[in-house]
XYZ file of C-alpha atoms in Angstrom:
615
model
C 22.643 -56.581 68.877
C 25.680 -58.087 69.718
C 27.847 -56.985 72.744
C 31.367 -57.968 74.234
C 31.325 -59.663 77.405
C 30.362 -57.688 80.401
C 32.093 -58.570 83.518
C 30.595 -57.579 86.507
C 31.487 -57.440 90.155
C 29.118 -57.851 92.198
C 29.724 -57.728 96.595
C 32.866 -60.549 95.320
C 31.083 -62.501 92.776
C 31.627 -61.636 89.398
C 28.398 -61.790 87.156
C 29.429 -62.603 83.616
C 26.550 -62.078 81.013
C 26.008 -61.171 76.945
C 23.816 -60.395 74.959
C 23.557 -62.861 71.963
C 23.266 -61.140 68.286
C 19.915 -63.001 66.727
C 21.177 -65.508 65.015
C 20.073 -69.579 63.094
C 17.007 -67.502 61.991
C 15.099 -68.660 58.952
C 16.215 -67.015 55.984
C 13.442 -64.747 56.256
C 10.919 -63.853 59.203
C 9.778 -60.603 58.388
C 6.438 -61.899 58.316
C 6.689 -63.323 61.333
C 8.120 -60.109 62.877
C 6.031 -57.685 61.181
C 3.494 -56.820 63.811
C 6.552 -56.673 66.366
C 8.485 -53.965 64.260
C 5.371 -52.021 63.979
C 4.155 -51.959 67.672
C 6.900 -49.392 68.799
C 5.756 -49.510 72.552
C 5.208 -52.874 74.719
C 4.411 -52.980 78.669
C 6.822 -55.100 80.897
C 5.133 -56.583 83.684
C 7.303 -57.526 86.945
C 4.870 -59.468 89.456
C 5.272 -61.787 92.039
C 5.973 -63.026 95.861
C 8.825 -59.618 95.883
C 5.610 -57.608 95.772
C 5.396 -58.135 99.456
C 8.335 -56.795 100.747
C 8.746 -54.815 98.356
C 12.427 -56.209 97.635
C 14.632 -57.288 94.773
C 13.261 -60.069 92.486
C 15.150 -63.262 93.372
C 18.323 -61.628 93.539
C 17.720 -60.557 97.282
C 18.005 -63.851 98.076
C 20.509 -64.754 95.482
C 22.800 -62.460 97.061
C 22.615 -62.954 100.419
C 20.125 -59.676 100.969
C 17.491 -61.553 102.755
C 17.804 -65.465 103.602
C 15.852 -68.013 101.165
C 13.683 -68.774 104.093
C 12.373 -65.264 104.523
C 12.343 -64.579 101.089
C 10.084 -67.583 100.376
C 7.806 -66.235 103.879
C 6.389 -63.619 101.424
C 4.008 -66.645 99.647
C 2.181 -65.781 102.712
C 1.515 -62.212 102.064
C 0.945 -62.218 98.549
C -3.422 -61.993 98.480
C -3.652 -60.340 94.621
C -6.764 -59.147 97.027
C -7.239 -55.376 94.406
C -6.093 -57.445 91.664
C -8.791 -56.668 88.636
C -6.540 -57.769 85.651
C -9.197 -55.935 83.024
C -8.135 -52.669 84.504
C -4.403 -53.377 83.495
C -5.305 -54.503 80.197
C -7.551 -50.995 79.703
C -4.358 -49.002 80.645
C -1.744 -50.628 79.079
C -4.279 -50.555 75.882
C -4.567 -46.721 76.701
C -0.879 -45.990 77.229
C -0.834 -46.603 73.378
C 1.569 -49.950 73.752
C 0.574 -53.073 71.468
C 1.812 -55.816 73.821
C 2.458 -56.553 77.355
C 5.342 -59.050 78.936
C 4.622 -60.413 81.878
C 6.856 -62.398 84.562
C 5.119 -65.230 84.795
C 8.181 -67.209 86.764
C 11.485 -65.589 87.613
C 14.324 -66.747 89.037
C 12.517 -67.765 92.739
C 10.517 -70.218 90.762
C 7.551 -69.138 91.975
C 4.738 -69.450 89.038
C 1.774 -67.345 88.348
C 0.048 -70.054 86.909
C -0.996 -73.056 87.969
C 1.787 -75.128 87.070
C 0.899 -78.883 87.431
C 4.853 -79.525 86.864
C 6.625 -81.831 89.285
C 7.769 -79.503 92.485
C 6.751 -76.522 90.835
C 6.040 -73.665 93.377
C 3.158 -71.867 92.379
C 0.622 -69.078 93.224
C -2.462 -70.840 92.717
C -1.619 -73.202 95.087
C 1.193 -72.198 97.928
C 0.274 -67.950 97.852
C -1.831 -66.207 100.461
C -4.125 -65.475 96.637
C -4.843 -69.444 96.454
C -5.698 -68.741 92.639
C -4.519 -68.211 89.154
C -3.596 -64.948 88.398
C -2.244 -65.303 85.115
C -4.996 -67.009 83.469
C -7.706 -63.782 83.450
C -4.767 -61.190 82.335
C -3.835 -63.139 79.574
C -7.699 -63.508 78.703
C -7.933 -59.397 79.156
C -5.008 -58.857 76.657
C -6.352 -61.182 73.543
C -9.396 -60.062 74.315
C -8.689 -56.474 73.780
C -6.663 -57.075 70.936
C -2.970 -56.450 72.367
C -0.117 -59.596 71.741
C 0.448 -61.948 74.583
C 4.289 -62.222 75.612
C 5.410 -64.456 78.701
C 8.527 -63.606 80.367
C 10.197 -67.131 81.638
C 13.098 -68.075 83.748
C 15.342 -70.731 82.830
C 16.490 -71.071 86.072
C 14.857 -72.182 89.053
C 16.865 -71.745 92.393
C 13.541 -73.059 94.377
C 13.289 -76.029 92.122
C 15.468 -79.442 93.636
C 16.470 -80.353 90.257
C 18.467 -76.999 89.859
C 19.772 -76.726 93.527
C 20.977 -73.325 93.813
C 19.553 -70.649 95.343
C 22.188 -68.180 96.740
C 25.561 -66.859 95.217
C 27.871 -68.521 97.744
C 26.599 -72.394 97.377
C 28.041 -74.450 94.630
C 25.348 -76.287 91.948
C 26.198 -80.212 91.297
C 28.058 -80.566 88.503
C 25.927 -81.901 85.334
C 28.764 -84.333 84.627
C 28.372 -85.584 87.755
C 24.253 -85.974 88.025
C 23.290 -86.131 84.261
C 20.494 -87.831 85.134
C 19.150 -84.979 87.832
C 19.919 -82.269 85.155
C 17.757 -84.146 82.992
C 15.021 -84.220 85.024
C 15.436 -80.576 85.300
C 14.998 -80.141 81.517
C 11.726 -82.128 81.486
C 10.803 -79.640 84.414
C 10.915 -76.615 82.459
C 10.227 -77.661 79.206
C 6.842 -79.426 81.068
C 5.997 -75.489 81.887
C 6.862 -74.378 78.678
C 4.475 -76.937 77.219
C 1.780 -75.414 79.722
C 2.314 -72.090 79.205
C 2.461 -72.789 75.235
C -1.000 -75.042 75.650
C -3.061 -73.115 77.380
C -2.242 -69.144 76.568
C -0.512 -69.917 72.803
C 1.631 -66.167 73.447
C 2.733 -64.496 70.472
C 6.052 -63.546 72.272
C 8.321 -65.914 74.995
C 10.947 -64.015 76.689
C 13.210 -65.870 78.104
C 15.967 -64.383 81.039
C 18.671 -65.967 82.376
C 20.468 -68.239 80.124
C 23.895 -67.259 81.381
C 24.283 -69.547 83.503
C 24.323 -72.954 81.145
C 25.523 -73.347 77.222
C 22.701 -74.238 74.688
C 23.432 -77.694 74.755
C 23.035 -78.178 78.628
C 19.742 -76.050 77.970
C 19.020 -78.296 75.339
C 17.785 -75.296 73.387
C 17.311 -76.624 70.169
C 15.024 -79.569 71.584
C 13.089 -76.169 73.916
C 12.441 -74.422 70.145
C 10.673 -77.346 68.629
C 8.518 -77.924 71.808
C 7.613 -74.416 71.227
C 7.518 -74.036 67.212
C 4.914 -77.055 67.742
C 2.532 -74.836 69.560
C 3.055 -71.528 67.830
C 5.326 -72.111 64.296
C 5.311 -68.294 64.611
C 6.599 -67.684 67.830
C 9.080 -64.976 68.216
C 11.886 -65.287 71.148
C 13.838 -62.524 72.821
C 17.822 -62.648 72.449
C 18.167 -64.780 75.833
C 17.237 -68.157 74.394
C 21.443 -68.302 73.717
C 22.046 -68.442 69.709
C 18.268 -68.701 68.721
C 16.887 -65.262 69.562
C 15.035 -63.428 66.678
C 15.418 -59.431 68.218
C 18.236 -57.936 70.497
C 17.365 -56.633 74.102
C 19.153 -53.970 75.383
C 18.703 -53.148 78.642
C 17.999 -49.745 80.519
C 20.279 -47.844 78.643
C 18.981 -46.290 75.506
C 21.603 -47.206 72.821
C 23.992 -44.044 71.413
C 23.285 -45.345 68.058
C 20.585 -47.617 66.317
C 21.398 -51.331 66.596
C 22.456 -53.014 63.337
C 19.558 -55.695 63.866
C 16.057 -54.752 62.223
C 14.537 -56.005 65.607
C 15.308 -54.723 68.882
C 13.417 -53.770 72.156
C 14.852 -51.374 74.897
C 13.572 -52.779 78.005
C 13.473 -50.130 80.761
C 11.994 -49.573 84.006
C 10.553 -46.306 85.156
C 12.581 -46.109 88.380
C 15.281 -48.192 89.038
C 13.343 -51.436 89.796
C 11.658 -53.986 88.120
C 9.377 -55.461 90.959
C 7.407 -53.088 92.955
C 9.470 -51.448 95.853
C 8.030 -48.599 97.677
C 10.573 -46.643 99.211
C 12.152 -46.232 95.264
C 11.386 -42.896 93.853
C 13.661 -41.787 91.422
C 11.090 -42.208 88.536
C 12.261 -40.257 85.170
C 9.102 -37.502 84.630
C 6.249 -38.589 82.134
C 8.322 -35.819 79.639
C 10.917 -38.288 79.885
C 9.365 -41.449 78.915
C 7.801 -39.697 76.187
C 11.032 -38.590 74.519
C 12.105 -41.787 75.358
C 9.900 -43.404 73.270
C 10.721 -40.724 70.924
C 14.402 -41.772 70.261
C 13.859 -45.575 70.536
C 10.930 -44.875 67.444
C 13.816 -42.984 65.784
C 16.581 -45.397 65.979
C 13.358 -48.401 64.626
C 13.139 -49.740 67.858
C 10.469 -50.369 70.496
C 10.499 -49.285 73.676
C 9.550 -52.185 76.654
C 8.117 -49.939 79.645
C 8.206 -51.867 83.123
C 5.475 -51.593 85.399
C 5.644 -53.231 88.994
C 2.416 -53.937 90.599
C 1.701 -54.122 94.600
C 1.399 -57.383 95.833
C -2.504 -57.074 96.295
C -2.585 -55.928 92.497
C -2.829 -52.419 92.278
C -0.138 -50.744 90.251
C 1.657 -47.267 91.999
C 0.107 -43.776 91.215
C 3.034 -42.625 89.585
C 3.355 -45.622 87.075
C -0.204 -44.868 86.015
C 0.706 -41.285 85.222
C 3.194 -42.069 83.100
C 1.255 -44.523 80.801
C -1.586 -41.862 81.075
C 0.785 -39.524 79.234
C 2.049 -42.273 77.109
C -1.414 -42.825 75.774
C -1.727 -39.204 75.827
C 0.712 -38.460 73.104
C 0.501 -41.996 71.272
C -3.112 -41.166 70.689
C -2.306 -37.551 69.384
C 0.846 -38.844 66.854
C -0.664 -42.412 66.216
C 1.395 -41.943 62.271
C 4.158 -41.140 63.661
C 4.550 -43.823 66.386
C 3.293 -46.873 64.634
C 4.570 -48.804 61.121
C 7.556 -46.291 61.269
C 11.413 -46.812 60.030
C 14.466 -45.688 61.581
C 15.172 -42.028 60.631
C 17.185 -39.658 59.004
C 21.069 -39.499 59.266
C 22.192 -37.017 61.601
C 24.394 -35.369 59.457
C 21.024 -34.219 57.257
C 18.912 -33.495 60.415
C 20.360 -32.936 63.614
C 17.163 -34.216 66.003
C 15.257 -37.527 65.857
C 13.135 -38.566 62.953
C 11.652 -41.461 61.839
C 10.042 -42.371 58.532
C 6.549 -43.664 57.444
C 6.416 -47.495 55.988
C 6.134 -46.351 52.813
C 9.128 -43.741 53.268
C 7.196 -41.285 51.715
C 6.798 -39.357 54.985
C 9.080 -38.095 57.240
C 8.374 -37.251 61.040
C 10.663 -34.987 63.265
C 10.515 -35.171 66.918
C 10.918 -31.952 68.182
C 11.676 -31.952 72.453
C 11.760 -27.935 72.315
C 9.211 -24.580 71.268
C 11.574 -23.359 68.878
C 11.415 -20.340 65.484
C 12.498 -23.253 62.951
C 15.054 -26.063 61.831
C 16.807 -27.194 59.105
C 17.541 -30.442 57.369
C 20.326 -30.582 54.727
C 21.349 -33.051 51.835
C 17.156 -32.906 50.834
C 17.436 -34.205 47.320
C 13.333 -33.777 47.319
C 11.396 -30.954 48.121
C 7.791 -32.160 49.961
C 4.826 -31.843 48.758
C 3.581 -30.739 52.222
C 4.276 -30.353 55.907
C 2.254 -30.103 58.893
C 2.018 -30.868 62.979
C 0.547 -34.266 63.309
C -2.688 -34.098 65.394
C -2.993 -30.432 65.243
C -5.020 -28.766 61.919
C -4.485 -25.331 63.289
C -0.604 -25.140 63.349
C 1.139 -23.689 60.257
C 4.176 -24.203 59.109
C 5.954 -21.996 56.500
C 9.323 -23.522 54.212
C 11.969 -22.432 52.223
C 13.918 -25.166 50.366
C 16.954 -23.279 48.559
C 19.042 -24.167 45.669
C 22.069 -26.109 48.136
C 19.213 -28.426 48.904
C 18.514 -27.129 52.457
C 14.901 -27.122 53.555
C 13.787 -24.913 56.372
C 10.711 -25.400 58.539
C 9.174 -21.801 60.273
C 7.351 -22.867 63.513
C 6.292 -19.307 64.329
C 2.438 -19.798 63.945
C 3.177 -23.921 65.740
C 1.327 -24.802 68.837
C 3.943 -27.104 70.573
C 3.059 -29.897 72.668
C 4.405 -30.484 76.325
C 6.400 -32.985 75.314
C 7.472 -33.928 71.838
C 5.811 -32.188 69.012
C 5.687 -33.983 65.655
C 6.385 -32.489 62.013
C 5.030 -34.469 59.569
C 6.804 -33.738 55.893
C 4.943 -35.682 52.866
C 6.476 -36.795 49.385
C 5.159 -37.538 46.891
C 8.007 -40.406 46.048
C 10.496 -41.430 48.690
C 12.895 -38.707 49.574
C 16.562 -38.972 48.978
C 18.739 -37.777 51.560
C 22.556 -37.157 49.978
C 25.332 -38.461 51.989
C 28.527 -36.409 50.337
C 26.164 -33.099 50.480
C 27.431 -29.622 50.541
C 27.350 -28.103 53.125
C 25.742 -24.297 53.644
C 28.427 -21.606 52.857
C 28.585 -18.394 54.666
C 31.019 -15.970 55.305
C 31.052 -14.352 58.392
C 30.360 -10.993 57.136
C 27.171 -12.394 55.767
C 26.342 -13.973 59.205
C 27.020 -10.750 61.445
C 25.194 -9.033 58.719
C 22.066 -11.192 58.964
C 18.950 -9.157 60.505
C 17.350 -12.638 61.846
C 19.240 -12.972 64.790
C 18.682 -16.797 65.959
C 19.198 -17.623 62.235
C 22.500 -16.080 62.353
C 23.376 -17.633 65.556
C 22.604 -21.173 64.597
C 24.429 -21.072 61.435
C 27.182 -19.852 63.063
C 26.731 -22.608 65.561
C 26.029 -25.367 63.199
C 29.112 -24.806 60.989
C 31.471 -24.845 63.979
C 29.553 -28.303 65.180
C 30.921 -29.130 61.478
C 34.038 -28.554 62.391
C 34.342 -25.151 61.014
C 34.975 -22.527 63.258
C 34.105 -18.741 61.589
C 35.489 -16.791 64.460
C 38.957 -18.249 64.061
C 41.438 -15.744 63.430
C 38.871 -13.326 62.943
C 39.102 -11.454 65.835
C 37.728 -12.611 68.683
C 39.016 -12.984 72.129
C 38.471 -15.349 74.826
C 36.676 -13.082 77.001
C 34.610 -11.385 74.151
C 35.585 -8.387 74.967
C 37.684 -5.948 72.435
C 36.692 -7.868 70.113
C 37.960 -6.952 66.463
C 35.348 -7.980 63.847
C 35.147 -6.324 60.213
C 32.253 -4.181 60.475
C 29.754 -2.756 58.082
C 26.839 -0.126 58.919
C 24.551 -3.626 58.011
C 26.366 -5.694 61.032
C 23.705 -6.841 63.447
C 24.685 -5.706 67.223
C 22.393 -8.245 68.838
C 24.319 -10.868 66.968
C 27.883 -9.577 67.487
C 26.205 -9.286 71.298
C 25.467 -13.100 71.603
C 28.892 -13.632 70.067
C 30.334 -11.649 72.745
C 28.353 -13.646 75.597
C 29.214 -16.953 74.074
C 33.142 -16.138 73.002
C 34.291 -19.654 74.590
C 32.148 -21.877 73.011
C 33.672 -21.160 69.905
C 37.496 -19.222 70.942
C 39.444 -22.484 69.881
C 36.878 -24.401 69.795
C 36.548 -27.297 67.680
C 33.895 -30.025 66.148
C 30.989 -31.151 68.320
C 29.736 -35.133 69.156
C 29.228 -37.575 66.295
C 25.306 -38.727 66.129
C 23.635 -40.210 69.042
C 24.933 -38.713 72.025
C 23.050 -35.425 72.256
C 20.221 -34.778 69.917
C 21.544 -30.790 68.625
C 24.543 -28.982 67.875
C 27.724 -29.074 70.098
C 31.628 -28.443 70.105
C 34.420 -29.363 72.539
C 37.511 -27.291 73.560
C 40.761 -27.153 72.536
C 41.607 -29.913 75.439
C 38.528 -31.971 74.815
C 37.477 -31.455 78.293
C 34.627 -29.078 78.040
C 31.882 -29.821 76.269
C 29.574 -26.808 74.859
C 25.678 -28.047 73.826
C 23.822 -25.479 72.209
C 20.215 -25.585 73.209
C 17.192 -24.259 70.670
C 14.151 -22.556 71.995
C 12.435 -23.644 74.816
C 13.259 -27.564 75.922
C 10.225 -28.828 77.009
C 12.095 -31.144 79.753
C 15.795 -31.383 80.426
C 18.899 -31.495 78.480
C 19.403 -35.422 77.829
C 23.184 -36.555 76.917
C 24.001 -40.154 76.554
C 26.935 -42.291 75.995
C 29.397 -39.690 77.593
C 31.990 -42.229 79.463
C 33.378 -39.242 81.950
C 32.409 -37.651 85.495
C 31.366 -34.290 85.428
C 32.771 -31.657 87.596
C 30.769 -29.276 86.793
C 27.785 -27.495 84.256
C 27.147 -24.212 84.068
C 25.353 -21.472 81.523
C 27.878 -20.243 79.319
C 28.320 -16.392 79.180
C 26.269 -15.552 82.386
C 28.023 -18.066 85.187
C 24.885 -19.471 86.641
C 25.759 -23.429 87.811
C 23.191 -26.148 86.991
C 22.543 -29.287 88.292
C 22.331 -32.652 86.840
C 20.765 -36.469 87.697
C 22.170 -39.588 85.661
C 19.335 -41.955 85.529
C 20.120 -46.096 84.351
C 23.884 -46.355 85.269
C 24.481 -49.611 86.587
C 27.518 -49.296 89.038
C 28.907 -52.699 88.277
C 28.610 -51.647 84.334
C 30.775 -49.607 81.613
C 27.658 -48.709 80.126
C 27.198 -45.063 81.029
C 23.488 -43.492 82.605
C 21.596 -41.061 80.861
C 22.684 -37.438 81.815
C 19.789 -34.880 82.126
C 20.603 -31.450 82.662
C 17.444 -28.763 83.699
C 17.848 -25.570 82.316
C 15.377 -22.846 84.335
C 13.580 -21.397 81.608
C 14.244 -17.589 82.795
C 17.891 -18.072 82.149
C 17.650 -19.310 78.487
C 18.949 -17.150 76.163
C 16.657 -15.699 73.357
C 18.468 -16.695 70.788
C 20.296 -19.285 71.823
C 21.399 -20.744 75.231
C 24.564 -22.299 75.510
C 25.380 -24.943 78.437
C 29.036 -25.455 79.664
C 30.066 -29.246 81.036
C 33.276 -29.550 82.349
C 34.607 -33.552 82.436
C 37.151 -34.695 84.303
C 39.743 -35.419 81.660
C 39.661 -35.224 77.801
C 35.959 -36.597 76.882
C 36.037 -40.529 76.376
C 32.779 -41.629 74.337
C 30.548 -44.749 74.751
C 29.848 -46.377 71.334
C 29.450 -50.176 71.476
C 26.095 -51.754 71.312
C 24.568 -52.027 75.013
C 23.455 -55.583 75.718
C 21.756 -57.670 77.592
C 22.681 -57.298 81.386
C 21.556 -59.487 84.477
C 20.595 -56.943 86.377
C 20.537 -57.894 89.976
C 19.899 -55.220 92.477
């Protein structure tokens, strides 16, 4: 995925990284790739010396946090004493991933391995552990079936040859030393050669290749030591030019990468290593539905785990893969061998489709009566709720080519509940569809109330809005509606509740940022989102640029909180917004949610890259 150049201050020294689009690929390594498109979920593993203090990987020191000295002190403490590497292969097999990533040198140069390269700082033989703590995970994983990936640092600022280790202190320059650069190269390559040798990964992920060009990396010369081991090997975007998939990082992208191959790596808090005293872990409903858009947009999702420095991982990390595995288990079709879903414009929710594309799965985040897709060319032959015989799920798929799905005898799941739809060929979804037409009398006339409501709803997200000039006011009171002895008052009620979501209100947000139907005022500074049913979790919005001043319930007043999780202060790229809704206060037929931005709405659309993160 490519991205523009972030620039990034950081405490006076500005971080410059990007995230290189995939590119010198063979003409065709969808072979090659095929098991990594289809394994949807992958565990990131941050471990090492950091464990101790429970600080910043490398970058504590880096930036003057902690002194190298002290930093370093932590070989000392790090025993790997709990460490029983079979019980973090049975979980991350349980959580339902297909692969794990783990660190097995960052930036400190400290290796997990016994490195037999020339100054190489390693646990085996400078750690409190005084053994190899790589060797028996990596044995656990192909054991049990799940692909091996080794997360590597290009550079070393323990190592002499690279001689940097803090932001303030100037590296020699190559011109000037060629010969110690050199010697630098056959350093790391050396470890490549050892990692390739003895554990022959399926995956190398490389991190921090910002700070050289391919040619002082001598990249080329790095993929044939590698290709020799493994002519399969797949690379992560952060070799420079010779990655084969995009990485985004923490932020889940607005909309689906153009590359066929991406991962969203993420951590579960905000750190990568283990640090105790950071709690603000998204809920196990989060990572879920997390997983649930990255599946929909034909990603997969890289979840970060950071064990304690005598091996044991914390309670709440567990609980989230526990749910992970949980649902995985439950929706296995759904998760695994899927395609990027349908447009938003036909289906306004996530969705992904079988390998075959003759099924279609819809991830619903909310207990709701039904939905609707539009533009369905092909009626299915069937629909269900994956894992779940007992469910039943009536349809109605009109002449317009509208299909809608009755969840009123649907057990829903606590998270993300799965429709399956079958075809018997591969649907066609129409792109120039048209639309539904109603007329508001028919609407206001219309004895199924949340029906009513979210066609009303939906055609003003379209950017037609019924109640214009039709006689409502901005208070909803007085209003002046054409009525007929048929008109439904618990419909003209709702209207009356909700009057400024739609008095002068105009089309909602284009796909990605807010999985459901929406508007925006006449001023673009308020933005409505109507909420279906019952949201199992909060309200997520993403890629919204603006501070908010303030959310509230529209119609009844009450003020709701919010928490952005993933915003990087030294980044454009905006967090996650979730907004909890307390489930007494949702409407019945339709709850409507108020945001009030600063200024006019400003929307985040580029491709979110690769970022150094270094707190």
């Amino acid at each position: 995925m490519k991205c523009s150049l972030i620039k990034a201050v950081f405490l006076g020294w500005i971080l410059s990284s990007h995230n290189i689009n995939a590119q010198n690929q063979p003409v065709d390594n969808s072979k090659k790739m095929e098991w990594f498109k289809n394994a949807k979920l992958g565990i990131f593993i941050h471990w090492g010396i950091y464990s101790v203090d429970g600080i910043s990987e490398s970058w504590s020191f880096f930036n003057n946090y902690i002194n190298y000295e002290n930093y370093m002190k932590q070989l000392n403490g790090f025993s790997a004493s709990k460490y029983q590497p079979q019980q973090w292969v049975e979980l991350i097999k349980e959580s339902g991933a297909k692969y794990a990533v783990i660190t097995t040198k960052h930036h400190d140069g400290v290796a997990l391995w016994n490195s037999m390269a020339e100054n190489a700082t390693t646990v085996p033989k400078n750690s409190l552990a005084r053994k190899d703590v790589l060797s028996p995970f990596i044995a656990g994983l192909k054991n049990s079936g799940l692909k091996t990936g080794l997360y590597f640092s290009l550079p070393d600022w323990s190592h002499p040859y690279y001689d940097i280790n803090t932001r303030t202190k100037k590296r020699y320059e190559i011109k000037d030393d060629p010969k110690r650069w050199q010697n630098f190269i056959n350093y790391y390559q050396t470890q490549l050669s050892e990692l390739s040798s003895q554990y022959h990964p399926d995956l190398l992920w490389f991190d921090g290749n910002w700070e050289h060009t391919p040619e002082e990396w001598k990249t080329v010369q790095t993929m044939d030591i590698l290709r020799k081991y493994n002519s399969d090997i797949i690379i992560n975007s952060r070799l420079n030019d010779h990655g084969d998939y995009d990485t985004p990082e923490q932020g889940i992208p607005v909309i689906a990468p153009q590359n066929p191959y991406w991962e969203l790596c993420y951590t579960m808090n905000d750190s990568w290593g283990y640090q105790p005293y950071d709690n603000n872990y998204k809920t196990p409903n989060m990572m879920v539905r997390t997983l649930a858009d990255v599946i929909s947009m034909g990603g997969n999702l890289l979840l970060d785990i950071g064990p304690r420095s005598d091996g044991t991982l914390p309670e709440k990390q567990v609980e989230i893969l526990k749910n992970l595995g949980r649902w995985t288990s439950k929706n296995k079709n759904a998760v695994y061998e899927t395609t990027r879903g349908i447009p938003f414009e036909n289906y306004k929710g996530k969705s992904s489709l079988s390998e075959s594309k003759k099924s279609v799965f819809l991830y619903l985040e909310e207990a709701k009566n039904f939905t609707k897709i539009y533009g369905l060319a092909t009626k299915p032959t069937s629909v269900k709720i994956v894992g779940d015989g007992q469910s039943v799920i009536n349809l109605d798929y009109s002449l317009d080519k509208t299909l809608t799905l009755n969840f009123s005898k649907v057990k829903f799941d606590q998270d993300v509940t799965v429709v399956e739809l079958d075809f018997e060929t591969p649907p066609v979804f129409l792109k120039n569809f048209q639309k539904e037409k109603h007329v508001l009398s028919e609407i206001l006339e219309n004895k199924n109330t949340p029906l009513a409501v979210y066609d009303l709803s939906n055609t003003l997200h379209n950017g037609n809005n019924m109640l214009t000039n039709a006689g409502l006011t901005g208070d909803g009171l007085d209003m002046k509606f054409k009525k007929t002895p048929k008109t439904n008052p618990a419909t003209l009620q709702w209207i009356s509740k909700h009057a400024e979501a739609f008095f002068e209100t105009q089309k909602g947000l284009p796909d990605g940022h807010y999985s459901g139907i929406s508007a925006l005022s006449k001023d673009k500074q308020t933005l409505y989102l109507f909420v279906e049913g019952i949201p199992t979790g909060p309200v997520a919005l993403k890629g919204i640029k603006n501070e908010i001043a303030r959310i509230r319930i529209a119609g009844e007043g009450t003020l709701l909180d919010h928490k952005i999780y993933n915003k990087l202060y030294w980044s454009d790229c905006p967090g996650i917004i979730y907004i909890d809704i307390p489930k007494e206060k949702l409407d019945p037929q339709m709850t409507v949610i108020a945001i009030l931005l600063n200024k006019p709405v400003e929307l985040y659309k580029e491709e979110i890259g690769a970022i150094e993160n270094n707190l």
